[in-house]
N, CA, C and O atoms as a GROMACS GRO file, in nm:
protein
  292
    1MET      N    1  -0.932  -0.337   0.172
    1MET     CA    2  -0.812  -0.341   0.092
    1MET      C    3  -0.765  -0.486   0.085
    1MET      O    4  -0.768  -0.559   0.185
    2GLN      N    5  -0.722  -0.527  -0.032
    2GLN     CA    6  -0.674  -0.664  -0.052
    2GLN      C    7  -0.527  -0.675  -0.010
    2GLN      O    8  -0.445  -0.590  -0.043
    3THR      N    9  -0.497  -0.781   0.064
    3THR     CA   10  -0.359  -0.807   0.105
    3THR      C   11  -0.317  -0.945   0.056
    3THR      O   12  -0.399  -1.033   0.032
    4ALA      N   13  -0.187  -0.962   0.042
    4ALA     CA   14  -0.133  -1.090  -0.002
    4ALA      C   15  -0.146  -1.196   0.107
    4ALA      O   16  -0.165  -1.314   0.077
    5GLU      N   17  -0.134  -1.156   0.232
    5GLU     CA   18  -0.127  -1.252   0.342
    5GLU      C   19  -0.262  -1.296   0.398
    5GLU      O   20  -0.281  -1.414   0.428
    6VAL      N   21  -0.355  -1.202   0.413
    6VAL     CA   22  -0.480  -1.234   0.483
    6VAL      C   23  -0.606  -1.200   0.404
    6VAL      O   24  -0.716  -1.204   0.459
    7GLY      N   25  -0.592  -1.166   0.278
    7GLY     CA   26  -0.709  -1.130   0.199
    7GLY      C   27  -0.754  -0.989   0.227
    7GLY      O   28  -0.672  -0.899   0.246
    8THR      N   29  -0.885  -0.968   0.229
    8THR     CA   30  -0.941  -0.835   0.245
    8THR      C   31  -0.941  -0.791   0.391
    8THR      O   32  -0.980  -0.866   0.480
    9ILE      N   33  -0.896  -0.667   0.414
    9ILE     CA   34  -0.910  -0.606   0.546
    9ILE      C   35  -0.984  -0.475   0.530
    9ILE      O   36  -0.970  -0.407   0.428
   10THR      N   37  -1.061  -0.439   0.631
   10THR     CA   38  -1.140  -0.316   0.627
   10THR      C   39  -1.130  -0.247   0.761
   10THR      O   40  -1.079  -0.303   0.858
   11GLY      N   41  -1.178  -0.125   0.765
   11GLY     CA   42  -1.179  -0.049   0.889
   11GLY      C   43  -1.080   0.065   0.884
   11GLY      O   44  -1.045   0.115   0.777
   12ASP      N   45  -1.033   0.105   1.002
   12ASP     CA   46  -0.938   0.215   1.015
   12ASP      C   47  -0.799   0.160   0.984
   12ASP      O   48  -0.740   0.087   1.064
   13LEU      N   49  -0.746   0.195   0.866
   13LEU     CA   50  -0.621   0.139   0.817
   13LEU      C   51  -0.514   0.245   0.802
   13LEU      O   52  -0.544   0.363   0.783
   14THR      N   53  -0.390   0.203   0.810
   14THR     CA   54  -0.274   0.288   0.784
   14THR      C   55  -0.198   0.228   0.667
   14THR      O   56  -0.165   0.109   0.668
   15LEU      N   57  -0.171   0.311   0.566
   15LEU     CA   58  -0.098   0.268   0.447
   15LEU      C   59   0.043   0.326   0.452
   15LEU      O   60   0.062   0.443   0.485
   16HIS      N   61   0.141   0.243   0.420
   16HIS     CA   62   0.280   0.288   0.418
   16HIS      C   63   0.341   0.248   0.284
   16HIS      O   64   0.326   0.135   0.238
   17THR      N   65   0.411   0.344   0.221
   17THR     CA   66   0.476   0.318   0.093
   17THR      C   67   0.624   0.348   0.106
   17THR      O   68   0.663   0.455   0.152
   18MET      N   69   0.707   0.253   0.064
   18MET     CA   70   0.852   0.272   0.061
   18MET      C   71   0.897   0.269  -0.084
   18MET      O   72   0.853   0.185  -0.162
   19TRP      N   73   0.986   0.361  -0.121
   19TRP     CA   74   1.042   0.361  -0.256
   19TRP      C   75   1.182   0.303  -0.246
   19TRP      O   76   1.272   0.363  -0.188
   20ILE      N   77   1.200   0.184  -0.304
   20ILE     CA   78   1.327   0.112  -0.295
   20ILE      C   79   1.356   0.050  -0.432
   20ILE      O   80   1.272  -0.020  -0.488
   21ASP      N   81   1.476   0.076  -0.483
   21ASP     CA   82   1.523   0.010  -0.606
   21ASP      C   83   1.422   0.018  -0.721
   21ASP      O   84   1.399  -0.082  -0.790
   22GLY      N   85   1.363   0.136  -0.742
   22GLY     CA   86   1.272   0.155  -0.854
   22GLY      C   87   1.135   0.095  -0.835
   22GLY      O   88   1.061   0.075  -0.931
   23GLU      N   89   1.099   0.067  -0.709
   23GLU     CA   90   0.967   0.010  -0.680
   23GLU      C   91   0.901   0.084  -0.565
   23GLU      O   92   0.966   0.127  -0.470
   24ALA      N   93   0.769   0.098  -0.575
   24ALA     CA   94   0.689   0.145  -0.462
   24ALA      C   95   0.636   0.020  -0.393
   24ALA      O   96   0.559  -0.057  -0.450
   25ARG      N   97   0.678   0.000  -0.270
   25ARG     CA   98   0.635  -0.117  -0.192
   25ARG      C   99   0.530  -0.073  -0.092
   25ARG      O  100   0.556   0.008  -0.003
   26LEU      N  101   0.409  -0.127  -0.108
   26LEU     CA  102   0.294  -0.084  -0.030
   26LEU      C  103   0.260  -0.185   0.078
   26LEU      O  104   0.246  -0.304   0.051
   27THR      N  105   0.246  -0.136   0.199
   27THR     CA  106   0.202  -0.219   0.310
   27THR      C  107   0.089  -0.148   0.383
   27THR      O  108   0.075  -0.026   0.376
   28VAL      N  109   0.008  -0.226   0.452
   28VAL     CA  110  -0.108  -0.172   0.523
   28VAL      C  111  -0.122  -0.242   0.657
   28VAL      O  112  -0.081  -0.358   0.672
   29GLN      N  113  -0.178  -0.172   0.752
   29GLN     CA  114  -0.205  -0.231   0.883
   29GLN      C  115  -0.335  -0.173   0.937
   29GLN      O  116  -0.378  -0.065   0.898
   30TYR      N  117  -0.395  -0.248   1.029
   30TYR     CA  118  -0.503  -0.189   1.107
   30TYR      C  119  -0.438  -0.082   1.192
   30TYR      O  120  -0.337  -0.109   1.258
   31SER      N  121  -0.492   0.039   1.191
   31SER     CA  122  -0.431   0.149   1.266
   31SER      C  123  -0.410   0.109   1.412
   31SER      O  124  -0.503   0.063   1.479
   32GLY      N  125  -0.287   0.128   1.460
   32GLY     CA  126  -0.254   0.096   1.597
   32GLY      C  127  -0.203  -0.046   1.616
   32GLY      O  128  -0.155  -0.080   1.724
   33SER      N  129  -0.212  -0.129   1.514
   33SER     CA  130  -0.166  -0.267   1.521
   33SER      C  131  -0.015  -0.273   1.498
   33SER      O  132   0.045  -0.177   1.450
   34LEU      N  133   0.045  -0.385   1.531
   34LEU     CA  134   0.186  -0.406   1.505
   34LEU      C  135   0.210  -0.479   1.374
   34LEU      O  136   0.321  -0.474   1.320
   35ASP      N  137   0.108  -0.548   1.323
   35ASP     CA  138   0.123  -0.631   1.204
   35ASP      C  139   0.102  -0.550   1.077
   35ASP      O  140   0.005  -0.475   1.064
   36TRP      N  141   0.194  -0.567   0.982
   36TRP     CA  142   0.185  -0.505   0.850
   36TRP      C  143   0.162  -0.613   0.747
   36TRP      O  144   0.215  -0.724   0.758
   37TYR      N  145   0.081  -0.582   0.645
   37TYR     CA  146   0.050  -0.675   0.538
   37TYR      C  147   0.085  -0.612   0.403
   37TYR      O  148   0.073  -0.491   0.385
   38THR      N  149   0.127  -0.694   0.309
   38THR     CA  150   0.159  -0.648   0.175
   38THR      C  151   0.030  -0.625   0.097
   38THR      O  152  -0.056  -0.713   0.090
   39VAL      N  153   0.017  -0.506   0.038
   39VAL     CA  154  -0.100  -0.477  -0.045
   39VAL      C  155  -0.091  -0.564  -0.170
   39VAL      O  156   0.013  -0.573  -0.234
   40ASP      N  157  -0.203  -0.627  -0.204
   40ASP     CA  158  -0.208  -0.712  -0.322
   40ASP      C  159  -0.167  -0.630  -0.445
   40ASP      O  160  -0.220  -0.521  -0.468
   41GLY      N  161  -0.074  -0.683  -0.523
   41GLY     CA  162  -0.023  -0.614  -0.641
   41GLY      C  163   0.105  -0.538  -0.617
   41GLY      O  164   0.165  -0.487  -0.712
   42SER      N  165   0.150  -0.529  -0.492
   42SER     CA  166   0.275  -0.463  -0.458
   42SER      C  167   0.390  -0.562  -0.473
   42SER      O  168   0.372  -0.680  -0.444
   43PRO      N  169   0.507  -0.517  -0.518
   43PRO     CA  170   0.546  -0.379  -0.548
   43PRO      C  171   0.500  -0.334  -0.686
   43PRO      O  172   0.465  -0.415  -0.773
   44VAL      N  173   0.502  -0.202  -0.702
   44VAL     CA  174   0.464  -0.138  -0.828
   44VAL      C  175   0.587  -0.064  -0.881
   44VAL      O  176   0.658   0.001  -0.804
   45ALA      N  177   0.612  -0.075  -1.011
   45ALA     CA  178   0.725  -0.003  -1.070
   45ALA      C  179   0.710   0.147  -1.046
   45ALA      O  180   0.604   0.205  -1.070
   46ALA      N  181   0.818   0.209  -1.000
   46ALA     CA  182   0.820   0.354  -0.975
   46ALA      C  183   0.963   0.403  -0.999
   46ALA      O  184   1.051   0.384  -0.916
   47ALA      N  185   0.984   0.465  -1.112
   47ALA     CA  186   1.118   0.506  -1.153
   47ALA      C  187   1.180   0.610  -1.061
   47ALA      O  188   1.302   0.620  -1.051
   48ASP      N  189   1.096   0.688  -0.992
   48ASP     CA  190   1.149   0.793  -0.904
   48ASP      C  191   1.055   0.812  -0.784
   48ASP      O  192   0.947   0.754  -0.778
   49GLU      N  193   1.101   0.893  -0.690
   49GLU     CA  194   1.025   0.913  -0.567
   49GLU      C  195   0.890   0.980  -0.592
   49GLU      O  196   0.792   0.950  -0.524
   50THR      N  197   0.885   1.071  -0.689
   50THR     CA  198   0.758   1.136  -0.722
   50THR      C  199   0.656   1.034  -0.770
   50THR      O  200   0.539   1.041  -0.732
   51THR      N  201   0.699   0.941  -0.853
   51THR     CA  202   0.608   0.836  -0.900
   51THR      C  203   0.560   0.752  -0.783
   51THR      O  204   0.442   0.716  -0.776
   52ALA      N  205   0.650   0.720  -0.690
   52ALA     CA  206   0.612   0.643  -0.572
   52ALA      C  207   0.508   0.718  -0.489
   52ALA      O  208   0.414   0.657  -0.437
   53ARG      N  209   0.524   0.849  -0.476
   53ARG     CA  210   0.424   0.929  -0.403
   53ARG      C  211   0.289   0.926  -0.475
   53ARG      O  212   0.184   0.918  -0.411
   54ASN      N  213   0.293   0.932  -0.608
   54ASN     CA  214   0.168   0.925  -0.684
   54ASN      C  215   0.100   0.789  -0.669
   54ASN      O  216  -0.022   0.782  -0.660
   55VAL      N  217   0.179   0.683  -0.666
   55VAL     CA  218   0.125   0.549  -0.642
   55VAL      C  219   0.059   0.543  -0.504
   55VAL      O  220  -0.050   0.490  -0.489
   56HIS      N  221   0.128   0.599  -0.405
   56HIS     CA  222   0.073   0.601  -0.269
   56HIS      C  223  -0.061   0.675  -0.266
   56HIS      O  224  -0.158   0.626  -0.209
   57GLN      N  225  -0.066   0.792  -0.329
   57GLN     CA  226  -0.190   0.870  -0.328
   57GLN      C  227  -0.302   0.798  -0.400
   57GLN      O  228  -0.417   0.802  -0.357
   58ALA      N  229  -0.269   0.732  -0.511
   58ALA     CA  230  -0.370   0.655  -0.584
   58ALA      C  231  -0.424   0.542  -0.497
   58ALA      O  232  -0.543   0.511  -0.501
   59MET      N  233  -0.336   0.481  -0.418
   59MET     CA  234  -0.379   0.373  -0.329
   59MET      C  235  -0.467   0.426  -0.217
   59MET      O  236  -0.565   0.361  -0.179
   60VAL      N  237  -0.434   0.543  -0.164
   60VAL     CA  238  -0.518   0.605  -0.060
   60VAL      C  239  -0.658   0.629  -0.115
   60VAL      O  240  -0.757   0.597  -0.050
   61GLU      N  241  -0.665   0.687  -0.236
   61GLU     CA  242  -0.796   0.715  -0.296
   61GLU      C  243  -0.873   0.586  -0.324
   61GLU      O  244  -0.994   0.581  -0.303
   62ALA      N  245  -0.805   0.483  -0.372
   62ALA     CA  246  -0.871   0.355  -0.398
   62ALA      C  247  -0.924   0.294  -0.269
   62ALA      O  248  -1.033   0.237  -0.267
   63ALA      N  249  -0.847   0.305  -0.161
   63ALA     CA  250  -0.891   0.251  -0.032
   63ALA      C  251  -1.014   0.325   0.018
   63ALA      O  252  -1.107   0.264   0.071
   64LYS      N  253  -1.015   0.457   0.002
   64LYS     CA  254  -1.130   0.536   0.044
   64LYS      C  255  -1.255   0.497  -0.034
   64LYS      O  256  -1.366   0.498   0.020
   65ALA      N  257  -1.238   0.463  -0.161
   65ALA     CA  258  -1.351   0.425  -0.246
   65ALA      C  259  -1.405   0.288  -0.209
   65ALA      O  260  -1.521   0.257  -0.238
   66GLY      N  261  -1.321   0.204  -0.144
   66GLY     CA  262  -1.365   0.070  -0.101
   66GLY      C  263  -1.362  -0.029  -0.216
   66GLY      O  264  -1.304  -0.002  -0.322
   67GLY      N  265  -1.424  -0.142  -0.194
   67GLY     CA  266  -1.434  -0.243  -0.298
   67GLY      C  267  -1.313  -0.332  -0.312
   67GLY      O  268  -1.290  -0.385  -0.421
   68GLY      N  269  -1.234  -0.350  -0.206
   68GLY     CA  270  -1.120  -0.441  -0.214
   68GLY      C  271  -1.006  -0.387  -0.298
   68GLY      O  272  -0.956  -0.456  -0.387
   69ALA      N  273  -0.964  -0.264  -0.270
   69ALA     CA  274  -0.858  -0.197  -0.347
   69ALA      C  275  -0.731  -0.280  -0.355
   69ALA      O  276  -0.691  -0.346  -0.259
   70ARG      N  277  -0.670  -0.275  -0.472
   70ARG     CA  278  -0.540  -0.340  -0.498
   70ARG      C  279  -0.444  -0.233  -0.547
   70ARG      O  280  -0.486  -0.126  -0.590
   71ALA      N  281  -0.316  -0.262  -0.542
   71ALA     CA  282  -0.214  -0.167  -0.588
   71ALA      C  283  -0.237  -0.135  -0.735
   71ALA      O  284  -0.265  -0.224  -0.815
   72PRO      N  285  -0.223  -0.004  -0.772
   72PRO     CA  286  -0.239   0.034  -0.913
   72PRO      C  287  -0.122  -0.017  -0.997
   72PRO      O  288  -0.010  -0.032  -0.947
   73HIS      N  289  -0.149  -0.044  -1.123
   73HIS     CA  290  -0.041  -0.090  -1.213
   73HIS      C  291  -0.022   0.008  -1.325
   73HIS      O  292   0.063  -0.013  -1.411
   0.00000   0.00000   0.00000
């Protein structure tokens, strides 16, 4: 998965999405780590919480597919 801070990270990852002020803000970490990184392309416009959940699920699927996933637009 591509991050803004450290580039590509791989392995066992945890994705977190927050819906704030009309945006889905995506962060990722190595599972069990304390450090969180901004997913490249985040934040993504999300008019409501359902849209933010859909963005999160799309990001999960993209991460599973591999290839340096970035936030959907």
